[in-house]
Backbone as a printed PyTorch tensor [residue, N CA C, xyz], in Angstrom:
tensor([[[-21.3980,  27.0340,  19.9350],
         [-21.3390,  25.7490,  20.6500],
         [-19.9490,  25.1780,  20.7250]],

        [[-19.0010,  25.5930,  19.7900],
         [-17.6530,  25.0750,  19.7760],
         [-16.6910,  25.9420,  20.5550]],

        [[-17.2000,  26.8280,  21.3920],
         [-16.3240,  27.7010,  22.1540],
         [-16.6900,  27.6360,  23.6290]],

        [[-15.6440,  27.8410,  24.4490],
         [-15.8550,  27.9700,  25.8880],
         [-16.2420,  29.4030,  26.1820]],

        [[-17.2060,  29.6070,  27.0600],
         [-17.6640,  30.9570,  27.4010],
         [-17.1350,  31.3390,  28.7650]],

        [[-16.4280,  32.4660,  28.8090],
         [-15.8570,  32.9520,  30.0630],
         [-16.4150,  34.3360,  30.3390]],

        [[-17.0220,  34.5190,  31.4810],
         [-17.6320,  35.7970,  31.8350],
         [-16.7460,  36.5250,  32.8320]],

        [[-16.4150,  37.7460,  32.5090],
         [-15.5780,  38.5580,  33.3850],
         [-16.4110,  39.7110,  33.9320]],

        [[-16.2000,  39.9980,  35.1930],
         [-16.9110,  41.0960,  35.8550],
         [-15.9220,  42.2110,  36.1320]],

        [[-16.2150,  43.3390,  35.5740],
         [-15.3160,  44.4780,  35.7360],
         [-16.0560,  45.5930,  36.4620]],

        [[-15.4250,  46.1100,  37.4440],
         [-16.0190,  47.2070,  38.2140],
         [-15.3170,  48.4990,  37.8620]],

        [[-16.0860,  49.4490,  37.3910],
         [-15.5430,  50.7490,  37.0510],
         [-15.9890,  51.7530,  38.1150]],

        [[-15.0710,  52.4780,  38.5730],
         [-15.3630,  53.4570,  39.6310],
         [-15.1410,  54.8670,  39.0990]],

        [[-16.1660,  55.6790,  39.2150],
         [-16.0450,  57.0800,  38.7750],
         [-16.2670,  57.9880,  39.9720]],

        [[-15.5660,  59.0510,  39.9920],
         [-15.6410,  59.9980,  41.1000],
         [-16.0920,  61.3540,  40.5690]],

        [[-17.1090,  61.8740,  41.2310],
         [-17.6440,  63.1800,  40.8140],
         [-17.5350,  64.1620,  41.9840]],

        [[-16.9370,  65.2730,  41.7450],
         [-16.7870,  66.3010,  42.7850],
         [-17.3410,  67.6130,  42.2600]],

        [[-18.2790,  68.1820,  42.9520],
         [-18.8990,  69.4520,  42.5200],
         [-18.2300,  70.6540,  43.1560]],

        [[-18.1680,  70.6530,  44.4470],
         [-17.4900,  71.7590,  45.1610],
         [-16.6960,  71.1440,  46.2860]],

        [[-16.0240,  71.9920,  46.9670],
         [-15.2140,  71.5140,  48.0770],
         [-16.0630,  71.0510,  49.2300]],

        [[-17.2880,  71.5730,  49.2940],
         [-18.1460,  71.2070,  50.4090],
         [-19.1120,  70.0940,  50.0610]],

        [[-19.1540,  69.7520,  48.7710],
         [-20.0880,  68.6990,  48.3630],
         [-19.4500,  67.3460,  48.5800]],

        [[-20.1680,  66.5040,  49.2400],
         [-19.5770,  65.1700,  49.4460],
         [-19.3050,  64.4700,  48.1150]],

        [[-18.3550,  63.6530,  48.1550],
         [-17.9500,  62.9200,  46.9520],
         [-18.9300,  61.7920,  46.6960]],

        [[-19.3810,  61.7610,  45.4820],
         [-20.2910,  60.6800,  45.0950],
         [-19.5240,  59.6320,  44.2950]],

        [[-19.6770,  58.4560,  44.7160],
         [-18.9930,  57.3400,  44.0470],
         [-20.0190,  56.4900,  43.3550]],

        [[-19.8580,  56.3010,  42.0920],
         [-20.7740,  55.4810,  41.2990],
         [-20.0620,  54.1860,  40.9080]],

        [[-20.7220,  53.1260,  41.2260],
         [-20.1740,  51.8100,  40.8560],
         [-20.9380,  51.3070,  39.6410]],

        [[-20.2290,  51.0970,  38.6220],
         [-20.8430,  50.5890,  37.3950],
         [-20.2800,  49.2030,  37.1210]],

        [[-21.1780,  48.2910,  37.0040],
         [-20.7590,  46.9110,  36.7250],
         [-20.9740,  46.6190,  35.2380]],

        [[-19.9250,  46.2080,  34.6320],
         [-20.0010,  45.8710,  33.2180],
         [-19.5580,  44.4270,  33.0490]],

        [[-20.3730,  43.6710,  32.4000],
         [-20.0160,  42.2710,  32.1490],
         [-19.8920,  42.0570,  30.6520]],

        [[-18.9290,  41.2790,  30.2980],
         [-18.7920,  40.9700,  28.8730],
         [-18.4410,  39.5010,  28.7390]],

        [[-18.7010,  39.0310,  27.5910],
         [-18.4840,  37.6040,  27.3030],
         [-17.3360,  37.4710,  26.3240]],

        [[-16.4120,  36.6420,  26.6730],
         [-15.2720,  36.4000,  25.8000],
         [-15.3460,  34.9680,  25.2960]],

        [[-15.2460,  34.8390,  24.0340],
         [-15.3000,  33.5070,  23.4230],
         [-13.8820,  33.0310,  23.1360]],

        [[-13.5720,  31.9260,  23.7080],
         [-12.2610,  31.3350,  23.4940],
         [-12.4160,  30.0600,  22.6850]],

        [[-11.5890,  29.8260,  21.6850],
         [-11.6970,  28.5800,  20.8860],
         [-11.3620,  27.3670,  21.7280]],

        [[-12.1050,  26.3050,  21.4770],
         [-11.8590,  25.0700,  22.2330],
         [-10.7920,  24.2690,  21.4950]],

        [[ -9.5730,  24.6660,  21.7540],
         [ -8.4700,  24.0460,  21.0340],
         [ -8.3360,  22.5720,  21.3630]],

        [[ -8.6350,  22.2330,  22.5940],
         [ -8.4970,  20.8290,  22.9870],
         [ -9.4870,  19.9710,  22.2360]],

        [[-10.7200,  20.4670,  22.1280],
         [-11.7510,  19.7190,  21.4160],
         [-11.3940,  19.5910,  19.9390]],

        [[-10.8680,  20.7000,  19.3620],
         [-10.5130,  20.6720,  17.9450],
         [ -9.4070,  19.6870,  17.6670]],

        [[ -8.3810,  19.6810,  18.5170],
         [ -7.2650,  18.7700,  18.3080],
         [ -7.7030,  17.3250,  18.4400]],

        [[ -8.6010,  17.0580,  19.3820],
         [ -9.0960,  15.6900,  19.5300],
         [ -9.8700,  15.2640,  18.3010]],

        [[-10.6700,  16.1920,  17.7570],
         [-11.4440,  15.8580,  16.5630],
         [-10.5390,  15.5540,  15.3860]],

        [[ -9.5050,  16.3720,  15.2110],
         [ -8.5670,  16.1430,  14.1220],
         [ -7.8420,  14.8240,  14.2980]],

        [[ -7.4860,  14.4950,  15.5360],
         [ -6.7800,  13.2490,  15.7990],
         [ -7.6550,  12.0530,  15.4670]],

        [[ -8.9500,  12.1390,  15.8700],
         [ -9.8520,  11.0330,  15.5750],
         [-10.0670,  10.8960,  14.0730]],

        [[-10.1160,  12.0150,  13.3500],
         [-10.3000,  11.9670,  11.9060],
         [ -9.1060,  11.3100,  11.2300]],

        [[ -7.9070,  11.6390,  11.7290],
         [ -6.7030,  11.0420,  11.1490],
         [ -6.6790,   9.5420,  11.3560]],

        [[ -7.0890,   9.1250,  12.5640],
         [ -7.0970,   7.6980,  12.8390],
         [ -8.1090,   6.9770,  11.9770]],

        [[ -9.2870,   7.5640,  11.8360],
         [-10.3190,   6.9110,  11.0550],
         [ -9.9360,   6.8290,   9.5910]],

        [[ -9.2640,   7.8700,   9.0770],
         [ -8.8740,   7.8330,   7.6750],
         [ -7.7420,   6.8550,   7.4280]],

        [[ -6.9080,   6.6110,   8.4590],
         [ -5.7860,   5.7000,   8.2810],
         [ -6.2220,   4.2620,   8.2260]],

        [[ -7.4080,   3.9670,   8.7110],
         [ -7.8890,   2.5920,   8.6780],
         [ -9.1860,   2.5040,   7.8950]],

        [[ -9.3610,   3.4080,   6.9520],
         [-10.5780,   3.4380,   6.1680],
         [-10.4900,   2.4290,   5.0420]],

        [[-11.1200,   1.2920,   5.2230],
         [-11.1240,   0.2730,   4.1960],
         [ -9.8470,  -0.5340,   4.2100]],

        [[ -9.7430,  -1.4510,   3.2300],
         [ -8.6040,  -2.3390,   3.1580],
         [ -7.3090,  -1.5960,   2.8800]],

        [[ -7.4060,  -0.4930,   2.1200],
         [ -6.1920,   0.1810,   1.7110],
         [ -5.5350,   0.9380,   2.8470]],

        [[ -6.1720,   1.0550,   3.9830],
         [ -5.5700,   1.7660,   5.0830],
         [ -4.8880,   0.8640,   6.0850]],

        [[ -5.0690,  -0.4390,   5.9440],
         [ -4.5050,  -1.3800,   6.8890],
         [ -3.0850,  -1.7670,   6.4850]],

        [[ -2.1560,  -1.8220,   7.4230],
         [ -0.7980,  -2.2540,   7.0950],
         [ -0.7900,  -3.7190,   6.7100]],

        [[  0.0240,  -4.0690,   5.7190],
         [  0.0800,  -5.4410,   5.2340],
         [  1.5290,  -5.8880,   5.1550]],

        [[  1.9740,  -6.5990,   6.1610],
         [  3.3560,  -7.0690,   6.1830],
         [  3.5960,  -8.1730,   5.1690]],

        [[  2.5280,  -8.7430,   4.6530],
         [  2.6480,  -9.8180,   3.6770],
         [  3.3080,  -9.3420,   2.3880]],

        [[  3.1500,  -8.0670,   2.0570],
         [  3.6920,  -7.5390,   0.7990],
         [  4.6550,  -6.3790,   0.9910]],

        [[  5.0010,  -6.0500,   2.2190],
         [  5.9150,  -4.9350,   2.4510],
         [  7.2860,  -5.1910,   1.8380]],

        [[  7.6570,  -6.4620,   1.7190],
         [  8.9970,  -6.8010,   1.2430],
         [  9.2380,  -6.3690,  -0.2000]],

        [[  8.1800,  -6.2420,  -1.0140],
         [  8.3750,  -5.8880,  -2.4180],
         [  8.9510,  -4.4820,  -2.5660]],

        [[  8.7630,  -3.6450,  -1.5680],
         [  9.2960,  -2.2880,  -1.5950],
         [ 10.5030,  -2.1290,  -0.6760]],

        [[ 10.9980,  -3.2370,  -0.1670],
         [ 12.1310,  -3.1790,   0.7420],
         [ 13.4220,  -2.8100,   0.0250]],

        [[ 14.3360,  -2.2600,   0.7830],
         [ 15.6200,  -1.8510,   0.2130],
         [ 16.4070,  -3.0800,  -0.2410]],

        [[ 16.8020,  -3.0900,  -1.4810],
         [ 17.5970,  -4.1880,  -2.0170],
         [ 16.7920,  -5.3720,  -2.5010]],

        [[ 15.4730,  -5.3210,  -2.4060],
         [ 14.6510,  -6.4580,  -2.8070],
         [ 14.7750,  -6.7400,  -4.2980]],

        [[ 14.7130,  -5.7070,  -5.0950],
         [ 14.7870,  -5.9050,  -6.5470],
         [ 16.1460,  -6.4750,  -6.9600]],

        [[ 17.2010,  -5.9660,  -6.3510],
         [ 18.5460,  -6.4620,  -6.6640],
         [ 18.6750,  -7.9260,  -6.2630]],

        [[ 18.1820,  -8.2470,  -5.0740],
         [ 18.2440,  -9.6310,  -4.6090],
         [ 17.4550, -10.5590,  -5.5280]],

        [[ 16.3280, -10.0780,  -6.0210],
         [ 15.4960, -10.8700,  -6.9330],
         [ 16.2580, -11.2000,  -8.2160]],

        [[ 16.9310, -10.2060,  -8.7630],
         [ 17.7050, -10.4140,  -9.9870],
         [ 18.9190, -11.3010,  -9.7320]],

        [[ 19.5330, -11.1600,  -8.5730],
         [ 20.6850, -11.9950,  -8.2250],
         [ 20.2640, -13.4630,  -8.1080]],

        [[ 19.1090, -13.7050,  -7.5110],
         [ 18.6110, -15.0810,  -7.3770],
         [ 18.3690, -15.6960,  -8.7560]],

        [[ 17.7360, -14.9300,  -9.6530],
         [ 17.4970, -15.4450, -11.0050],
         [ 18.8200, -15.7300, -11.7250]],

        [[ 19.7840, -14.8530, -11.5800],
         [ 21.0800, -15.0470, -12.2330],
         [ 21.7930, -16.2700, -11.6680]],

        [[ 21.7170, -16.4420, -10.3570],
         [ 22.3480, -17.6000,  -9.7220],
         [ 21.7110, -18.8980, -10.1950]],

        [[ 20.3950, -18.9030, -10.2740],
         [ 19.6980, -20.0960, -10.7710],
         [ 20.0850, -20.3950, -12.2120]],

        [[ 20.2600, -19.3480, -13.0070],
         [ 20.6650, -19.5660, -14.4010],
         [ 22.0470, -20.2000, -14.4780]],

        [[ 22.9500, -19.7740, -13.6250],
         [ 24.2960, -20.3540, -13.6040],
         [ 24.2300, -21.8250, -13.1990]],

        [[ 23.4490, -22.1250, -12.1850],
         [ 23.3090, -23.5140, -11.7240],
         [ 22.7060, -24.3860, -12.8190]],

        [[ 21.6670, -23.8720, -13.4760],
         [ 21.0390, -24.6340, -14.5620],
         [ 22.0000, -24.8230, -15.7360]],

        [[ 22.8730, -23.8350, -15.9440],
         [ 23.8720, -23.9660, -17.0060],
         [ 24.8420, -25.0970, -16.7280]],

        [[ 25.0780, -25.3920, -15.4500],
         [ 25.9560, -26.5040, -15.0910],
         [ 25.2270, -27.8490, -15.2110]],

        [[ 23.9290, -27.8210, -15.0630],
         [ 23.1460, -29.0520, -15.1100],
         [ 22.7410, -29.4390, -16.5320]],

        [[ 22.5940, -28.4400, -17.4050],
         [ 22.1700, -28.7010, -18.7800],
         [ 23.2470, -28.2100, -19.7460]],

        [[ 23.5930, -29.0620, -20.6870],
         [ 24.5780, -28.6720, -21.6970],
         [ 23.9630, -27.7340, -22.7320]],

        [[ 22.6650, -27.8880, -22.9670],
         [ 21.9760, -27.0760, -23.9610],
         [ 21.4320, -25.8050, -23.2960]],

        [[ 21.8210, -24.6460, -23.8260],
         [ 21.3580, -23.3730, -23.2720],
         [ 19.8510, -23.2180, -23.4250]],

        [[ 19.2900, -23.7820, -24.4820],
         [ 17.8460, -23.6930, -24.6950],
         [ 17.0920, -24.3630, -23.5520]],

        [[ 17.5870, -25.5070, -23.1420],
         [ 16.9400, -26.2100, -22.0360],
         [ 17.1010, -25.4480, -20.7180]],

        [[ 18.2810, -24.9000, -20.4900],
         [ 18.5330, -24.1620, -19.2480],
         [ 17.6220, -22.9450, -19.1360]],

        [[ 17.5310, -22.1730, -20.2120],
         [ 16.6650, -20.9870, -20.1860],
         [ 15.1930, -21.3660, -20.0880]],

        [[ 14.7980, -22.4360, -20.7490],
         [ 13.3960, -22.8610, -20.6930],
         [ 13.0110, -23.3130, -19.2910]],

        [[ 13.8980, -24.0770, -18.6550],
         [ 13.6150, -24.5190, -17.2850],
         [ 13.5210, -23.3230, -16.3530]],

        [[ 14.4110, -22.3380, -16.5330],
         [ 14.3730, -21.1510, -15.6850],
         [ 13.0890, -20.3630, -15.9080]],

        [[ 12.7140, -20.1700, -17.1640],
         [ 11.5240, -19.3870, -17.4740],
         [ 10.2610, -20.0870, -16.9780]],

        [[ 10.1300, -21.3750, -17.2590],
         [  8.9400, -22.1130, -16.8310],
         [  8.8920, -22.2250, -15.3130]],

        [[ 10.0360, -22.5020, -14.7060],
         [ 10.0790, -22.6090, -13.2490],
         [  9.7130, -21.3020, -12.5740]],

        [[ 10.2530, -20.2060, -13.1030],
         [  9.9310, -18.8820, -12.5600],
         [  8.4480, -18.5840, -12.7150]],

        [[  7.8840, -18.9300, -13.8670],
         [  6.4670, -18.6700, -14.1070],
         [  5.5830, -19.4690, -13.1540]],

        [[  5.9030, -20.7330, -12.9480],
         [  5.0860, -21.5850, -12.0760],
         [  5.1510, -21.1030, -10.6250]],

        [[  6.3690, -20.8280, -10.1490],
         [  6.5460, -20.4230,  -8.7530],
         [  5.8840, -19.0740,  -8.4860]],

        [[  6.1240, -18.1050,  -9.3590],
         [  5.5480, -16.7760,  -9.1310],
         [  4.0320, -16.7690,  -9.3080]],

        [[  3.5190, -17.6020, -10.2210],
         [  2.0640, -17.6790, -10.3700],
         [  1.4280, -18.2210,  -9.0970]],

        [[  2.0560, -19.2460,  -8.5280],
         [  1.5230, -19.8330,  -7.3060],
         [  1.5890, -18.8560,  -6.1410]],

        [[  2.7130, -18.1530,  -6.0070],
         [  2.8940, -17.2350,  -4.8790],
         [  2.1250, -15.9290,  -5.0510]],

        [[  2.1850, -15.3600,  -6.2440],
         [  1.5740, -14.0450,  -6.4740],
         [  0.0850, -14.1130,  -6.7880]],

        [[ -0.3240, -15.1360,  -7.5440],
         [ -1.6630, -15.1090,  -8.1310],
         [ -2.5810, -16.2470,  -7.7100]],

        [[ -2.1260, -17.1150,  -6.8400],
         [ -2.9860, -18.2190,  -6.4320],
         [ -3.2820, -18.2180,  -4.9330]],

        [[ -2.2540, -18.1200,  -4.1270],
         [ -2.4330, -18.1090,  -2.6740],
         [ -3.1240, -16.8170,  -2.2680]],

        [[ -4.1350, -16.9330,  -1.4420],
         [ -4.8810, -15.7660,  -0.9830],
         [ -4.7240, -15.5810,   0.5220]],

        [[ -4.9810, -14.3570,   0.9590],
         [ -4.9100, -14.0560,   2.3840],
         [ -3.5050, -13.7490,   2.8500]],

        [[ -3.3350, -13.7460,   4.1680],
         [ -2.0570, -13.4290,   4.7910],
         [ -1.5780, -14.6340,   5.5870]],

        [[ -0.3920, -15.1680,   5.3030],
         [  0.1220, -16.2800,   6.0990],
         [  0.4380, -15.8270,   7.5180]],

        [[  0.4330, -16.7780,   8.4150],
         [  0.7160, -16.4730,   9.8190],
         [ -0.2460, -15.4000,  10.3260]],

        [[ -1.5400, -15.6040,  10.0660],
         [ -2.5390, -14.5980,  10.4280],
         [ -2.5590, -14.3020,  11.9200]],

        [[ -2.1020, -15.2460,  12.7330],
         [ -2.0740, -15.0000,  14.1680],
         [ -1.0590, -13.9450,  14.5470]],

        [[ -0.0220, -13.7960,  13.6870],
         [  1.0320, -12.8140,  13.9440],
         [  0.7590, -11.5310,  13.1670]],

        [[  0.3970, -11.6880,  11.9020],
         [  0.1370, -10.5330,  11.0490],
         [ -1.3630, -10.3480,  10.9510]],

        [[ -1.9720,  -9.9450,  12.0040],
         [ -3.4300,  -9.8310,  12.0310],
         [ -3.8920,  -8.5790,  11.3030]],

        [[ -4.7870,  -8.7760,  10.3380],
         [ -5.3870,  -7.6560,   9.6130],
         [ -6.8970,  -7.7560,   9.6500]],

        [[ -7.4030,  -8.5380,  10.5960],
         [ -8.8430,  -8.6860,  10.7990],
         [ -9.5470,  -9.1470,   9.5270]],

        [[ -8.8880, -10.0260,   8.7750],
         [ -9.5030, -10.6190,   7.5980],
         [ -9.6210,  -9.7100,   6.4000]],

        [[ -8.9280,  -8.5680,   6.4200],
         [ -9.0600,  -7.6070,   5.3250],
         [ -8.5210,  -8.1520,   4.0080]],

        [[ -7.5580,  -9.0920,   4.0880],
         [ -6.9000,  -9.5780,   2.8780],
         [ -7.2610, -11.0240,   2.5490]],

        [[ -8.2140, -11.5930,   3.2300],
         [ -8.4970, -13.0250,   3.0810],
         [ -8.9050, -13.4210,   1.6700]],

        [[ -9.5580, -12.5380,   0.9440],
         [-10.0580, -12.8690,  -0.3930],
         [ -9.1500, -12.3710,  -1.5130]],

        [[ -7.9780, -11.8390,  -1.1620],
         [ -7.0880, -11.2630,  -2.1630],
         [ -5.7990, -12.0610,  -2.2830]],

        [[ -5.3050, -12.1880,  -3.5020],
         [ -4.0160, -12.8200,  -3.7160],
         [ -2.9070, -11.8380,  -3.3240]],

        [[ -1.6830, -12.3430,  -3.2890],
         [ -0.5830, -11.4570,  -2.9090],
         [ -0.4300, -10.3220,  -3.9150]],

        [[ -0.6060, -10.6150,  -5.1950],
         [ -0.4680,  -9.5640,  -6.2050],
         [ -1.5290,  -8.4890,  -6.0190]],

        [[ -2.7200,  -8.8720,  -5.6360],
         [ -3.7910,  -7.9110,  -5.3960],
         [ -3.5630,  -7.1030,  -4.1280]],

        [[ -2.7080,  -7.6180,  -3.2440],
         [ -2.3940,  -6.9130,  -2.0100],
         [ -1.2200,  -5.9510,  -2.1660]],

        [[ -0.3920,  -6.1660,  -3.1890],
         [  0.8100,  -5.3500,  -3.3720],
         [  0.4400,  -3.8770,  -3.4890]],

        [[  1.1410,  -3.0500,  -2.7190],
         [  0.9140,  -1.5960,  -2.7250],
         [ -0.5450,  -1.2430,  -2.4760]],

        [[ -1.1950,  -2.0070,  -1.5970],
         [ -2.5760,  -1.7620,  -1.2040],
         [ -3.5380,  -1.7500,  -2.3950]],

        [[ -3.1840,  -2.4950,  -3.4310],
         [ -4.0610,  -2.5970,  -4.5820],
         [ -3.8910,  -1.4940,  -5.6090]],

        [[ -3.0020,  -0.5350,  -5.3640],
         [ -2.7840,   0.5390,  -6.3340],
         [ -2.0850,  -0.0080,  -7.5760]],

        [[ -2.4950,   0.4600,  -8.7280],
         [ -1.9570,  -0.0260,  -9.9940],
         [ -0.8120,   0.8510, -10.4890]],

        [[  0.0130,   0.2690, -11.3290],
         [  1.0970,   0.9760, -12.0220],
         [  2.0980,   1.6100, -11.0560]],

        [[  2.3180,   0.9820,  -9.9310],
         [  3.3480,   1.4430,  -9.0040],
         [  4.7060,   0.8960,  -9.4670]],

        [[  5.8120,   1.4580,  -8.9990],
         [  7.1390,   0.9640,  -9.3980],
         [  7.3190,  -0.5360,  -9.1360]],

        [[  6.8310,  -1.0120,  -7.9990],
         [  6.9840,  -2.4350,  -7.6880],
         [  6.2070,  -3.3080,  -8.6710]],

        [[  4.9960,  -2.9130,  -8.9760],
         [  4.1970,  -3.6800,  -9.9340],
         [  4.8530,  -3.6760, -11.3150]],

        [[  5.3900,  -2.5450, -11.7120],
         [  6.0570,  -2.4730, -13.0140],
         [  7.2850,  -3.3750, -13.0440]],

        [[  8.0530,  -3.3670, -11.9610],
         [  9.2610,  -4.1840, -11.9130],
         [  8.9280,  -5.6710, -12.0260]],

        [[  7.9770,  -6.1320, -11.2150],
         [  7.6480,  -7.5550, -11.2170],
         [  6.8250,  -7.9670, -12.4390]],

        [[  6.4570,  -7.0010, -13.2750],
         [  5.8360,  -7.3130, -14.5600],
         [  6.8770,  -7.3380, -15.6740]],

        [[  7.8360,  -6.4320, -15.6080],
         [  8.8730,  -6.3480, -16.6380],
         [  9.8140,  -7.5400, -16.5740]],

        [[ 10.1540,  -7.9940, -15.3720],
         [ 11.1120,  -9.0950, -15.2330],
         [ 10.6610, -10.3550, -15.9780]],

        [[  9.4500, -10.8670, -15.7620],
         [  9.0520, -12.0600, -16.5210],
         [  8.9580, -11.8160, -18.0290]],

        [[  8.6370, -10.5810, -18.4390],
         [  8.6010, -10.2790, -19.8770],
         [  9.9960, -10.3850, -20.4770]],

        [[ 10.9800,  -9.7750, -19.8070],
         [ 12.3600,  -9.8500, -20.2960],
         [ 12.8780, -11.2840, -20.2700]],

        [[ 12.5520, -12.0030, -19.2110],
         [ 12.9890, -13.3970, -19.1120],
         [ 12.4020, -14.2330, -20.2440]],

        [[ 11.1640, -13.9900, -20.5690],
         [ 10.5030, -14.7090, -21.6570],
         [ 11.1590, -14.3880, -22.9950]],

        [[ 11.4300, -13.1230, -23.2580],
         [ 12.0490, -12.7320, -24.5220],
         [ 13.4680, -13.2750, -24.6430]],

        [[ 14.2330, -13.2370, -23.5640],
         [ 15.5980, -13.7780, -23.5830],
         [ 15.5650, -15.2810, -23.8430]],

        [[ 14.6120, -15.9540, -23.2260],
         [ 14.4830, -17.3940, -23.4200],
         [ 14.1690, -17.7260, -24.8760]],

        [[ 13.2450, -16.9690, -25.4770],
         [ 12.9180, -17.2060, -26.8880],
         [ 14.1460, -16.9860, -27.7730]],

        [[ 14.9430, -15.9920, -27.4150],
         [ 16.1390, -15.7130, -28.2050],
         [ 17.1220, -16.8850, -28.1570]],

        [[ 17.3630, -17.4130, -26.9640],
         [ 18.3430, -18.4960, -26.8210],
         [ 17.8040, -19.8490, -27.2850]],

        [[ 16.5070, -19.9480, -27.4600],
         [ 15.9260, -21.1810, -28.0090],
         [ 15.7400, -21.0800, -29.5200]],

        [[ 16.1870, -19.9580, -30.0960],
         [ 16.1000, -19.7370, -31.5390],
         [ 14.6720, -19.8630, -32.0540]],

        [[ 13.7340, -19.5810, -31.1740],
         [ 12.3120, -19.5640, -31.5310],
         [ 11.8360, -20.9060, -32.1010]],

        [[ 12.4290, -21.9720, -31.6330],
         [ 11.9720, -23.2970, -32.0530],
         [ 10.5430, -23.5110, -31.5730]],

        [[  9.7510, -24.1820, -32.3810],
         [  8.3270, -24.2990, -32.1150],
         [  8.0530, -24.9510, -30.7710]],

        [[  8.7060, -26.0540, -30.4630],
         [  8.4360, -26.7720, -29.2160],
         [  8.7530, -25.9150, -28.0000]],

        [[  9.9170, -25.2460, -28.0300],
         [ 10.2790, -24.3610, -26.9160],
         [  9.3500, -23.1450, -26.8640]],

        [[  9.0010, -22.6370, -28.0410],
         [  8.1330, -21.4660, -28.0990],
         [  6.7830, -21.7690, -27.4550]],

        [[  6.2110, -22.9210, -27.7670],
         [  4.8990, -23.2760, -27.2190],
         [  4.9700, -23.4290, -25.7030]],

        [[  5.9950, -24.1200, -25.2220],
         [  6.1280, -24.3650, -23.7780],
         [  6.3350, -23.0530, -23.0210]],

        [[  7.2480, -22.2390, -23.5050],
         [  7.5550, -20.9780, -22.8120],
         [  6.3950, -19.9900, -22.8760]],

        [[  5.7120, -19.9540, -24.0090],
         [  4.5770, -19.0490, -24.1370],
         [  3.4240, -19.4920, -23.2510]],

        [[  3.1890, -20.7900, -23.1810],
         [  2.1130, -21.3100, -22.3340],
         [  2.3720, -21.0030, -20.8610]],

        [[  3.6350, -20.9620, -20.4590],
         [  3.9660, -20.6340, -19.0700],
         [  3.9230, -19.1380, -18.8280]],

        [[  4.2160, -18.3600, -19.8590],
         [  4.3230, -16.9090, -19.7060],
         [  2.9650, -16.1960, -19.6920]],

        [[  2.0630, -16.5940, -20.5550],
         [  0.7900, -15.8850, -20.7120],
         [ -0.0070, -15.7900, -19.4080]],

        [[ -0.1750, -16.8700, -18.6370],
         [ -0.9700, -16.7560, -17.4020],
         [ -0.4200, -15.7300, -16.4120]],

        [[  0.9050, -15.6820, -16.2370],
         [  1.4440, -14.7430, -15.2470],
         [  1.3870, -13.3070, -15.7510]],

        [[  1.3830, -13.1210, -17.0800],
         [  1.2620, -11.7690, -17.6130],
         [ -0.1800, -11.2800, -17.4970]],

        [[ -1.1230, -12.1110, -17.8990],
         [ -2.5320, -11.7220, -17.8500],
         [ -2.9620, -11.4310, -16.4100]],

        [[ -2.4930, -12.2600, -15.4840],
         [ -2.8810, -12.0830, -14.0750],
         [ -2.3770, -10.7730, -13.4970]],

        [[ -1.3330, -10.1910, -14.0940],
         [ -0.7540,  -8.9440, -13.5790],
         [ -1.3940,  -7.6990, -14.1820]],

        [[ -2.2080,  -7.8520, -15.1980],
         [ -2.8070,  -6.6890, -15.8560],
         [ -3.8140,  -6.0100, -14.9370]],

        [[ -3.8690,  -4.6720, -15.0130],
         [ -4.7780,  -3.8990, -14.1540],
         [ -6.2480,  -4.2920, -14.3250]],

        [[ -6.7320,  -4.5530, -15.5540],
         [ -8.1490,  -4.9380, -15.6990],
         [ -8.4970,  -6.2700, -15.0370]],

        [[ -7.4660,  -7.0560, -14.7110],
         [ -7.7110,  -8.3550, -14.0810],
         [ -7.6880,  -8.2910, -12.5570]],

        [[ -7.5900,  -7.0760, -12.0210],
         [ -7.5290,  -6.9240, -10.5620],
         [ -8.8250,  -7.4300,  -9.9210]],

        [[ -8.7110,  -8.4030,  -9.0450],
         [ -9.8350,  -9.0200,  -8.3260],
         [-10.7970,  -9.7800,  -9.2560]],

        [[-10.3390, -10.0950, -10.4580],
         [-11.1760, -10.8370, -11.4010],
         [-10.8480, -12.3250, -11.2900]],

        [[-11.8870, -13.1510, -11.2540],
         [-11.7240, -14.6030, -11.2080],
         [-12.3620, -15.1790, -12.4740]],

        [[-11.5090, -15.6140, -13.4210],
         [-12.0170, -16.1370, -14.6860],
         [-12.7490, -17.4540, -14.4470]],

        [[-13.9910, -17.5210, -14.8800],
         [-14.8430, -18.6960, -14.6940],
         [-14.9630, -19.0760, -13.2190]],

        [[-14.7410, -18.1170, -12.3440],
         [-14.8580, -18.3920, -10.9220],
         [-13.7270, -19.2100, -10.3350]],

        [[-12.6390, -19.4100, -11.0960],
         [-11.4990, -20.1980, -10.6110],
         [-10.8020, -19.4570,  -9.4680]],

        [[-10.5130, -20.1830,  -8.4100],
         [ -9.8360, -19.6460,  -7.2270],
         [-10.6380, -18.5070,  -6.5910]],

        [[-11.9790, -18.6220,  -6.6550],
         [-12.8270, -17.5800,  -6.1000],
         [-12.8450, -17.6420,  -4.5870]]])
């Protein structure tokens, strides 16, 4: 059924001569055979349709411009430069290094928690249309199509950990600073853990 059938008609002519006086008898033999040719066009179309269907199979197959930037060239460097610049500015505003680092750590935790772990869906849905595939997911859940332990996820998990540890060091582990910085750090760390993917504690932000 997957092949085109082509029928060829071949005429074979044989000549028989008995004597010089015997008329020549000509026998016409018709032989037909069937040649099966593969339907390459049909096969290629099937493969093409399969590729298309697999590329949009579920949420993980849809392109998501909302999180493409995390894997962009220079994104990680720019992220670190922004944090360093903010630290310099805070150093000019606060004479105490403990206060400067605490403000940076808490501010970073609040902003990233709101952007990564609270806002759901895709902004500018009229432009970045994904047919509602991401409406129930936070940006962190959308990163790398939901795949865990990718380089981007590791980077954006390590940065707040290092920032938290550096802050504790410069605050000399004073109790008041320790409590404030730890309270800001724990939510953004827990929200990034793989077991918390698509989990809503007590139904918050469901």
